Coordinates of C-alpha atoms and ligand atoms in Angstrom, one line a residue:
X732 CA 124.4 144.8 93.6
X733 CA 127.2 147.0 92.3
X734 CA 130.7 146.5 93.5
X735 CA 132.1 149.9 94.3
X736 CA 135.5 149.4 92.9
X737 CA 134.4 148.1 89.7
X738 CA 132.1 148.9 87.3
X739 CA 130.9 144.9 86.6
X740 CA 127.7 144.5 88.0
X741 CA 127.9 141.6 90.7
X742 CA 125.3 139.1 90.8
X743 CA 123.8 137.9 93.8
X744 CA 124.7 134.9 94.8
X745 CA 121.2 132.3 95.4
X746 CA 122.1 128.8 97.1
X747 CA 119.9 126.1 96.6
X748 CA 119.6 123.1 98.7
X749 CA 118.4 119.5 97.6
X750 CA 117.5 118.5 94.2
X751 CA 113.6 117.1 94.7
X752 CA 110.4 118.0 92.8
X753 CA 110.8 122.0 94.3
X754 CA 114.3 122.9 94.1
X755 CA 114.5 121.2 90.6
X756 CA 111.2 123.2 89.3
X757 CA 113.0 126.7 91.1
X758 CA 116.2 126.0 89.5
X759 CA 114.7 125.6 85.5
X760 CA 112.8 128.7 86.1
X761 CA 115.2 130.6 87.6
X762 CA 117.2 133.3 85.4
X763 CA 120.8 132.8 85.8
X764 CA 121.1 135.5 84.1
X765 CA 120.1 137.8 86.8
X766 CA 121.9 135.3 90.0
X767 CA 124.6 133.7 90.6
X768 CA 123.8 130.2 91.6
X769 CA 124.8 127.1 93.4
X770 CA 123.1 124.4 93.8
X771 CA 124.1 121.9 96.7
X772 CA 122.4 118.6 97.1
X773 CA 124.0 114.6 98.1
X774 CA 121.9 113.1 94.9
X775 CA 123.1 114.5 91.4
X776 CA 120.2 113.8 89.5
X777 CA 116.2 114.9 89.8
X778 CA 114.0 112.0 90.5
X779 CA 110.4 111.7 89.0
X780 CA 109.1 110.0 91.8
X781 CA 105.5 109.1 90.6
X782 CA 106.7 106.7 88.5
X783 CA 109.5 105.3 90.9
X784 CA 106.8 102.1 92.0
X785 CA 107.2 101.3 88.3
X786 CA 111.1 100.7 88.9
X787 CA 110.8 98.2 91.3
X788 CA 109.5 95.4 89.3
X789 CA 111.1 96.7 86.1
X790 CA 108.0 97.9 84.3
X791 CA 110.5 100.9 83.9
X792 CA 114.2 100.9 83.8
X793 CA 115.7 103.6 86.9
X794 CA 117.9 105.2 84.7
X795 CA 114.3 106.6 82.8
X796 CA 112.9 108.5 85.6
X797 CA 116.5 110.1 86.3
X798 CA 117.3 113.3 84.9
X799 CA 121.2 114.2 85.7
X800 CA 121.5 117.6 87.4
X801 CA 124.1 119.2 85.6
X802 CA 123.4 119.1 82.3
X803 CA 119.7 120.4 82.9
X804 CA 120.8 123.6 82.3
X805 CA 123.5 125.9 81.9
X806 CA 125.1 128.3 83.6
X807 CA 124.8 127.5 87.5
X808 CA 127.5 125.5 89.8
X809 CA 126.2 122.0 91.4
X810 CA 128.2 120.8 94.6
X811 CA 127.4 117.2 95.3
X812 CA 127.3 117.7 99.3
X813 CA 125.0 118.0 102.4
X814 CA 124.8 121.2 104.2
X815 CA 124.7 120.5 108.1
X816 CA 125.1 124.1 109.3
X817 CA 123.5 127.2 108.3
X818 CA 125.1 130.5 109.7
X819 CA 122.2 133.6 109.0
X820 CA 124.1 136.2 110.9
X821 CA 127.4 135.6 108.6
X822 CA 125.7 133.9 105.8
X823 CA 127.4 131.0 105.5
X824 CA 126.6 127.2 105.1
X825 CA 128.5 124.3 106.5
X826 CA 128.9 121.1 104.3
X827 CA 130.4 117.9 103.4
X828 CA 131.2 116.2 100.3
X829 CA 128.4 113.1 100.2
X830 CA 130.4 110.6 98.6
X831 CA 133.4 109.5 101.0
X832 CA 132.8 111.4 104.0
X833 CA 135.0 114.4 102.6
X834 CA 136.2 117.2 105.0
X835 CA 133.7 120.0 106.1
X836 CA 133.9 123.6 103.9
X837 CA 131.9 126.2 103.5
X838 CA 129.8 128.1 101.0
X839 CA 128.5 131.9 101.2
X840 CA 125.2 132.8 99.7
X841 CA 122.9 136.2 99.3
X842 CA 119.9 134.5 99.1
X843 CA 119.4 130.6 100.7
X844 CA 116.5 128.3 99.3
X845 CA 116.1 125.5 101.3
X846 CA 114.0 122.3 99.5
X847 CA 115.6 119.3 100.8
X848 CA 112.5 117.4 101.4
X849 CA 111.9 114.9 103.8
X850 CA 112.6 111.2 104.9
X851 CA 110.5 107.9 105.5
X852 CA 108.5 107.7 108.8
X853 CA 109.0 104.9 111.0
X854 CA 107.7 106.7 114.1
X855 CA 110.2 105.1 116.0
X856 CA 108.8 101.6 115.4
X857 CA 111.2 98.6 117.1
X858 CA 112.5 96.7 113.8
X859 CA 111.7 98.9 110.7
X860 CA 115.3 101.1 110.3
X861 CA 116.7 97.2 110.1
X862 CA 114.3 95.0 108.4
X863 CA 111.8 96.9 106.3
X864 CA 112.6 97.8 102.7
X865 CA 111.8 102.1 101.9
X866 CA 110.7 103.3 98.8
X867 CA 111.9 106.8 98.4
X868 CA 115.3 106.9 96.1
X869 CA 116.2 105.2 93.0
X870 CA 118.6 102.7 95.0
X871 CA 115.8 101.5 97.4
X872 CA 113.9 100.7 94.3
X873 CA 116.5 98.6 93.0
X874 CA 117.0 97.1 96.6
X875 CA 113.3 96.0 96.6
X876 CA 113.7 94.8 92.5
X877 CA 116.5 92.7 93.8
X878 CA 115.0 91.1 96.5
X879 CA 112.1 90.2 94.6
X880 CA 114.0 88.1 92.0
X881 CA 115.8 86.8 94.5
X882 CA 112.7 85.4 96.6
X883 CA 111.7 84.2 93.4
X884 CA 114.9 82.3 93.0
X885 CA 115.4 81.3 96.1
X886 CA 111.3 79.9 96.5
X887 CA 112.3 77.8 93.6
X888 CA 115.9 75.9 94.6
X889 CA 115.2 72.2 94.8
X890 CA 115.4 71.9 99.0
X891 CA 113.5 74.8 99.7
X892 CA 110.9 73.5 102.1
X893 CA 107.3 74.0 102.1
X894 CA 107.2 76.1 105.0
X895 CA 110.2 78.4 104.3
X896 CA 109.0 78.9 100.4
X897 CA 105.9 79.7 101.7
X898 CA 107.4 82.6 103.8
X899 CA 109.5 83.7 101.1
X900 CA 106.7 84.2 98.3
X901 CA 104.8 86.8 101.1
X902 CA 105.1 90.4 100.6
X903 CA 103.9 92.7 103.2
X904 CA 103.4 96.4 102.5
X905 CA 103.0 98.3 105.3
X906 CA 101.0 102.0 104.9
X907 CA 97.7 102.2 102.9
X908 CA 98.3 105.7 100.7
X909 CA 99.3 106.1 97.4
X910 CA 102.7 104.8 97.6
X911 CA 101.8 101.3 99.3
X912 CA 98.9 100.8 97.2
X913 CA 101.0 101.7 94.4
X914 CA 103.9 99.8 95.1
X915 CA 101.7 96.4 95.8
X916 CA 99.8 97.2 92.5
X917 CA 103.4 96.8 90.5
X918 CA 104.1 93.8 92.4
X919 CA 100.5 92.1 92.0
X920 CA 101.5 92.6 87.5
X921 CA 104.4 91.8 87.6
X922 CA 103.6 88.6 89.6
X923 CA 100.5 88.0 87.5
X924 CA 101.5 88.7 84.2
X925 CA 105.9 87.6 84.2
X926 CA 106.6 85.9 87.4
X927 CA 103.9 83.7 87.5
X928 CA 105.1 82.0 83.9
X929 CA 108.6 82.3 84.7
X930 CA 109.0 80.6 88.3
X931 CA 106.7 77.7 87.8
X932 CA 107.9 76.5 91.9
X933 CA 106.0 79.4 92.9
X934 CA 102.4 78.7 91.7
X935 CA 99.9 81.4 92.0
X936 CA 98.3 79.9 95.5
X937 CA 101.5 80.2 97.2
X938 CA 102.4 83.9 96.3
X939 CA 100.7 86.2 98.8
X940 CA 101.1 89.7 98.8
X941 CA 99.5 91.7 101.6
X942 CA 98.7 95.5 102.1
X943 CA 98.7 96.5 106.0
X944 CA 96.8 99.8 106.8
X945 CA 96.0 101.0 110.5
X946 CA 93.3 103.1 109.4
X947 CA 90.1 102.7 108.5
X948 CA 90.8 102.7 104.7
X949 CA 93.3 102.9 102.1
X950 CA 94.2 106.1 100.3
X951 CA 92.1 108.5 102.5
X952 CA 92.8 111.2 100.1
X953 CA 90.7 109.6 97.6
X954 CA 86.8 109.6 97.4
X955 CA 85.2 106.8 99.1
X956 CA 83.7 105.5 96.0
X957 CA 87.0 105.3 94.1
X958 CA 88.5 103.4 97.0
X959 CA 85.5 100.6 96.6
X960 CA 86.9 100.4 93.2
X961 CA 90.2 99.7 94.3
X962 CA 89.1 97.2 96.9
X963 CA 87.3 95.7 94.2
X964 CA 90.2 95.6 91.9
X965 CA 92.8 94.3 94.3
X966 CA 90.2 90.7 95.4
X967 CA 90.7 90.8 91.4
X968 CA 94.2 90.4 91.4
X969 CA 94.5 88.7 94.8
X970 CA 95.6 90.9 96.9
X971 CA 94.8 91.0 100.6
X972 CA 93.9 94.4 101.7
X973 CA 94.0 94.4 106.1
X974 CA 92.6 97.9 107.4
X975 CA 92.7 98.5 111.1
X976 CA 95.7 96.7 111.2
X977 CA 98.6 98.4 112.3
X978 CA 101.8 97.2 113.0
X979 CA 103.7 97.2 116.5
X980 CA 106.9 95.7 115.4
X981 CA 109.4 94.2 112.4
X982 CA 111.5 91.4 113.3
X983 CA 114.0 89.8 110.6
X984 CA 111.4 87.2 108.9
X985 CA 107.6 88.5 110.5
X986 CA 105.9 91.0 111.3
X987 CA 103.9 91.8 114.7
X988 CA 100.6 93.1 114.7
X989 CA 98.7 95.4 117.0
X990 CA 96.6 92.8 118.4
X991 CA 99.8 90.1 118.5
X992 CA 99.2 87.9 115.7
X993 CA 102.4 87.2 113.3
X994 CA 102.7 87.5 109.3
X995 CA 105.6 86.2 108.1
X996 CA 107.6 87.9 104.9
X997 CA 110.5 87.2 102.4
X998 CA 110.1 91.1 101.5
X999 CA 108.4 93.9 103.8
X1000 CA 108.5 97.3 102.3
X1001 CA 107.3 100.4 105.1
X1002 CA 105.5 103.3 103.5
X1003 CA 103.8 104.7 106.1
X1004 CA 104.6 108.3 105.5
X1005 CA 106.9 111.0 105.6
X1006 CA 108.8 113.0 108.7
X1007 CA 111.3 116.0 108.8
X1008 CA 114.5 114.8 107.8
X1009 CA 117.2 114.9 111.1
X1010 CA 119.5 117.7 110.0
X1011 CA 116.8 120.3 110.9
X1012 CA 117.0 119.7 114.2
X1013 CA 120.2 121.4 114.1
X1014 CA 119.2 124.3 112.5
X1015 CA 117.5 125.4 115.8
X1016 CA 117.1 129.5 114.6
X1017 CA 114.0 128.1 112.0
X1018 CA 110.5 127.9 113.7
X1019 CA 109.1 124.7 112.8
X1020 CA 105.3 123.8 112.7
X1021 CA 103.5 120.8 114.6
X1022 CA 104.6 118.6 112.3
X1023 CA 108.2 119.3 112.0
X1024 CA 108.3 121.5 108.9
X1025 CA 109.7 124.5 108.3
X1026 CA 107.1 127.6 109.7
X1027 CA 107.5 129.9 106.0
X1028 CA 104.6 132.9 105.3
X1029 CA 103.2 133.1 102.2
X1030 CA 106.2 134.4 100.2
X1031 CA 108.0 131.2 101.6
X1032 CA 110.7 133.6 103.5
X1033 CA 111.6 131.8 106.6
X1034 CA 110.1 133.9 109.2
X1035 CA 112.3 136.2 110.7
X1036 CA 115.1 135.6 108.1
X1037 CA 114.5 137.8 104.9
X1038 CA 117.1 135.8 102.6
X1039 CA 116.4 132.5 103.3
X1040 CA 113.2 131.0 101.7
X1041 CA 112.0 127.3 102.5
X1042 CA 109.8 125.2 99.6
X1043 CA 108.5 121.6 99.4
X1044 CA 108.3 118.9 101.4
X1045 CA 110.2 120.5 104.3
X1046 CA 108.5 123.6 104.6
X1047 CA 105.1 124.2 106.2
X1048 CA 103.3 127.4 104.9
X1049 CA 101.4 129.5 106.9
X1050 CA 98.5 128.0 108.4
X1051 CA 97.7 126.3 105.5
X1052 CA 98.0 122.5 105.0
X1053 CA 98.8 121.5 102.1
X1054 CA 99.6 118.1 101.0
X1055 CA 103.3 116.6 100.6
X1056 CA 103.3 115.6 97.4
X1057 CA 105.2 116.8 94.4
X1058 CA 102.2 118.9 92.7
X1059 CA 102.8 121.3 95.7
X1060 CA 106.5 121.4 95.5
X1061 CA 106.3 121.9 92.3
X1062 CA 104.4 124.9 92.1
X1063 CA 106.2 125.8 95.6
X1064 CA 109.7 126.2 93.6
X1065 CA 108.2 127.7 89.8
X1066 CA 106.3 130.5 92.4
X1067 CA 109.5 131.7 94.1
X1068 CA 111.7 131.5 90.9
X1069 CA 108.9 133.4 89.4
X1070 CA 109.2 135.9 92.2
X1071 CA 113.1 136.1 92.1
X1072 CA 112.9 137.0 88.1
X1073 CA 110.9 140.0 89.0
X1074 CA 113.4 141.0 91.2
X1075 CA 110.3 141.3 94.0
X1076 CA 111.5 139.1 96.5
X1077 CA 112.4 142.6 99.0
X1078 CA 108.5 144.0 98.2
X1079 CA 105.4 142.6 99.1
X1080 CA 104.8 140.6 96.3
X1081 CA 101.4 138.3 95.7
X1082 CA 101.1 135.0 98.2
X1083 CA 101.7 131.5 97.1
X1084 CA 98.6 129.6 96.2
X1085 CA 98.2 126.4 95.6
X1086 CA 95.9 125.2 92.5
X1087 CA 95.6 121.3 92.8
X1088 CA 95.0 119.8 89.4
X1089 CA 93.6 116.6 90.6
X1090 CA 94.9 113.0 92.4
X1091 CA 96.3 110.1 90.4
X1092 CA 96.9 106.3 91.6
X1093 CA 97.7 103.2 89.8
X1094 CA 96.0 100.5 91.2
X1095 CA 97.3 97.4 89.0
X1096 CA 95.5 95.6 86.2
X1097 CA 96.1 98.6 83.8
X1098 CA 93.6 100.9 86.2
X1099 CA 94.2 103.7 87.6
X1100 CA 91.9 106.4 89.9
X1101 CA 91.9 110.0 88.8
X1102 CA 89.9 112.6 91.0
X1103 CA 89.5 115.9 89.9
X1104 CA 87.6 119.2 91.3
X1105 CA 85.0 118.4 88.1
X1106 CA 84.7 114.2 88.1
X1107 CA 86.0 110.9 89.2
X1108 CA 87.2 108.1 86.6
X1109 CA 88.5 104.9 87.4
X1110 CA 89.5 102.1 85.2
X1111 CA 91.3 101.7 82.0
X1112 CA 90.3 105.1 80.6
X1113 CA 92.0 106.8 83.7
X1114 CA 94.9 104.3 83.3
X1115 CA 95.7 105.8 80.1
X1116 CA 95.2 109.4 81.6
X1117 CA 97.6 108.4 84.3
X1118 CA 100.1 107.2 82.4
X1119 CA 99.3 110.4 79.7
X1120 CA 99.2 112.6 82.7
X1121 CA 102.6 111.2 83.6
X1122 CA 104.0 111.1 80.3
X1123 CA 103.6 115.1 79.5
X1124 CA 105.3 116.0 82.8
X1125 CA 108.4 114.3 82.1
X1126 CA 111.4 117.0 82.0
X1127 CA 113.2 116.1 79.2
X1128 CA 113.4 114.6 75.7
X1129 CA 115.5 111.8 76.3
X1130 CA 112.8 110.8 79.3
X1131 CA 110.0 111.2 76.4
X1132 CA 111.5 109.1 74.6
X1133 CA 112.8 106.4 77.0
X1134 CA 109.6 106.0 79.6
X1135 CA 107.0 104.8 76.4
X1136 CA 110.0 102.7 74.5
X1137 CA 110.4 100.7 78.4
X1138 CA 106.3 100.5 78.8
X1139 CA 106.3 99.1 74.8
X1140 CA 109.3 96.5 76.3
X1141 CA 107.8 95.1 79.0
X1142 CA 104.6 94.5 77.4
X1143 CA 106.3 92.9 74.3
X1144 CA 109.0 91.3 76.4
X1145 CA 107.9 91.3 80.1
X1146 CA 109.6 92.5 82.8
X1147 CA 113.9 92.2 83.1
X1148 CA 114.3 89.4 86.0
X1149 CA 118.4 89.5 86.1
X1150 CA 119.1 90.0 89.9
X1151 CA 122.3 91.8 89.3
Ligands
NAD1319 P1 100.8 108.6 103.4 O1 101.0 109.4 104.6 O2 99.9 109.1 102.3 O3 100.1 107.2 103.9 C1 100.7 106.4 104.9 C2 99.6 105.4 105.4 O4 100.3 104.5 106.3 C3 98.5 106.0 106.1 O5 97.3 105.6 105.5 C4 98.6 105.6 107.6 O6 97.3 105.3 108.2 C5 99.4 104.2 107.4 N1 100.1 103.8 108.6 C6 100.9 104.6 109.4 N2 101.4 103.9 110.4 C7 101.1 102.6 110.2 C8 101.4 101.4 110.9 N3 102.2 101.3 111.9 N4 100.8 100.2 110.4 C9 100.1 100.3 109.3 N5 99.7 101.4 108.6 C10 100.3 102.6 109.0 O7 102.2 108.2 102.9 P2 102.8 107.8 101.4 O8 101.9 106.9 100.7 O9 104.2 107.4 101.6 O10 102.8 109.2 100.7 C11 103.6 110.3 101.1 C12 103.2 111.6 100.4 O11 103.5 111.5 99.0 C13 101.7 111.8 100.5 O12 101.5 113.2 100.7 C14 101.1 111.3 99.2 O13 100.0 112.0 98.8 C15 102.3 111.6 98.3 N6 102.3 110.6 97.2 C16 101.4 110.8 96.2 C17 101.3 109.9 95.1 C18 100.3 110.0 94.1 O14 99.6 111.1 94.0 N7 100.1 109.1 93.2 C19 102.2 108.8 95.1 C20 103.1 108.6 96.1 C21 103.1 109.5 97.2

């Protein structure tokens, strides 16, 4: 745009909300040479969420899978606040300061991207908001890597009874896809291969950890025959895998079952899903699909609104339905940054496609599952492709560096048990 009184060529100005897997991968492709941009977003760091399960046990330290926002790269602003209000006619954004409730104030932009994800599902499930553990951000990780040492600890005090250690050493997971089974897989090595030594008043018969999962099977994404591999892995390691078994409602210290029978827990973590996350209810002038997302064509424009664009886990893209996972944000936020270098984003430029390059799980005992267009691997082999797979995508150096050095720790050292 050129300013008519001068001769300085103003930039436009490109706001980006949120700070997941698609704003991240729009904002380090973006040329900030050519905008002027703001990035708003309550977290100040990018969060490499595959490897989060790993943090809850220790296997990997939290500050590893961070990567701090503003020094990723130069030459943008970062605000850390939540917009609440959007404004398309004037082009304005209401927000608040995330960290003490700071007054509201506002920020004008050209050109909006919206990529603020999405929140846990509890679908409204009596008990869950107040008793269940989430795995999503880096402090719910450190929650649940708390509360496991401590039902360790607490298992092994000298007047613990029978029947209250006994309800403290079981862990319910709740929600058979990849994060559950992932999640339970962490906590099955660490239990087997640390814990186990180290609290000797919680011998291996008493520990139970359960997987509950309404469907018919876990991890429905996967191939059937990569799932029997899993089952067969987790009797291994002695974990108890319930399908059709879906969960009515959480109370303090047990769980309720469909059909009324009771499990009781120290620790119940809910990973049932993901829904729209609350604020978009408020932005009423966005169509939203049957799921709650935000209706965007294949450029990812918003529909009706030109300058706003909508990418990840929030957005829904036309009639197509694609996955919520990070490969698609991913390639959601390096499309439309692609698209904004060439200056196209007023033309009708190509459609977004999405090219999957394959599913990943860990599912404990150093295997993993790896399913790919070509072939299927399970085992140790697609372990080490996991954790290969996982290691290459890491953003920076310093992560390089720090995510193999924590792997070599824990299996020199085991896993860090202060419950700090
Ligand atoms: P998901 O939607 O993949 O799985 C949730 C599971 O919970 C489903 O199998 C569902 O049947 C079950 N469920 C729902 N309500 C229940 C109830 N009341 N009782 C018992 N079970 C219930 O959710 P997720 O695992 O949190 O994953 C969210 C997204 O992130 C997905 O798109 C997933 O593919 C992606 N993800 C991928 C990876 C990976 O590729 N390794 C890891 C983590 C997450």
């Amino acid at each position: 745009i050129k300013n008519p009184n001068s001769k300085k060529v103003v930039k436009e100005k490109v706001v980006i909300l949120g700070c997941g897997w698609s704003s991240y991968a729009f904002l380090m492709k973006l040329n900030t040479d050519k905008y002027d941009v703001t990035l708003v977003s309550p977290r100040n760091h990018f969060l490499f969420t595959p490897l989060l399960s790993s943090t809850c046990v220790g296997t990997l330290e939290f500050r590893s899978i961070a990567e701090p926002i503003r020094n990723s790269k130069d030459d943008f602003e970062y605000i850390q606040a939540q917009c609440l209000g959007i404004d398309p006619q004037k082009k304005t954004l209401e927000c608040q300061g995330s960290l003490h409730g700071e007054k509201l104030f506002q920020i004008s932009y050209d050109k909006l991207i919206v990529g603020i994800g999405a929140r846990n599902n509890t679908f409204g499930i009596k008990g869950v908001e107040e008793h269940a553990y989430f795995l999503k951000e880096l402090h719910q990780a450190r929650s649940i890597r708390k509360r496991i040492i401590d039902i360790f600890e607490m298992a092994s005090l000298p007047d613990c009874t029978e029947e209250e250690r006994q309800r403290l050493l079981s862990i319910v997971i709740v929600g058979g896809g990849p994060t559950g089974v992932e999640v339970c897989s962490e906590i099955s090595d660490a239990f087997l291969e640390d814990l186990s030594k180290w609290y000797p008043q919680a011998p291996i018969n008493q520990v139970r950890i359960t997987l509950l999962e309404a469907s018919n099977r876990i991890l429905n994404a996967f191939d059937e025959k990569l799932v029997k591999k899993a089952m067969i892995n987790f009797k291994y390691s002695g974990v108890d895998i319930r399908t059709h078994t879906a969960v009515k409602e959480v109370q303090k210290d047990q769980v309720i079952l469909q059909d009324g029978s009771v499990i009781k827990f120290g620790l119940l973590i809910w990973s049932t899903g993901i829904g729209p996350q609350k604020v978009l209810d408020n932005w009423k002038f966005m169509e939203k699909d049957k799921h709650g997302r935000i209706k965007v064509d294949k450029q990812l424009r918003v529909q009706g609104h030109q300058d706003i664009f909508a990418i990840g886990d929030c957005a829904g893209v036309d009639s197509e339905n694609l996955p919520a996972t990070a490969q698609v944000a991913q390639q959601e936020g390096h499309y439309l940054a692609h698209q904004f270098n060439l200056r196209a984003e007023n033309t009708n430029h190509v459609p977004f496609e999405f090219h999957s390059s394959g599913l990943l799980a860990y599912i404990g005992k150093r295997s993993s599952l790896l399913q790919t267009k070509y072939f299927d691997l399970s085992g140790f082999i697609a372990f080490l492709s996991w954790r290969s797979a996982y290691l290459t995508r890491l953003g920076s150096l310093r992560a390089k560096i720090q995510v193999p050095f924590d792997w070599f720790r824990t299996l020199v050292f085991g896993r860090d048990i202060t419950n700090f």
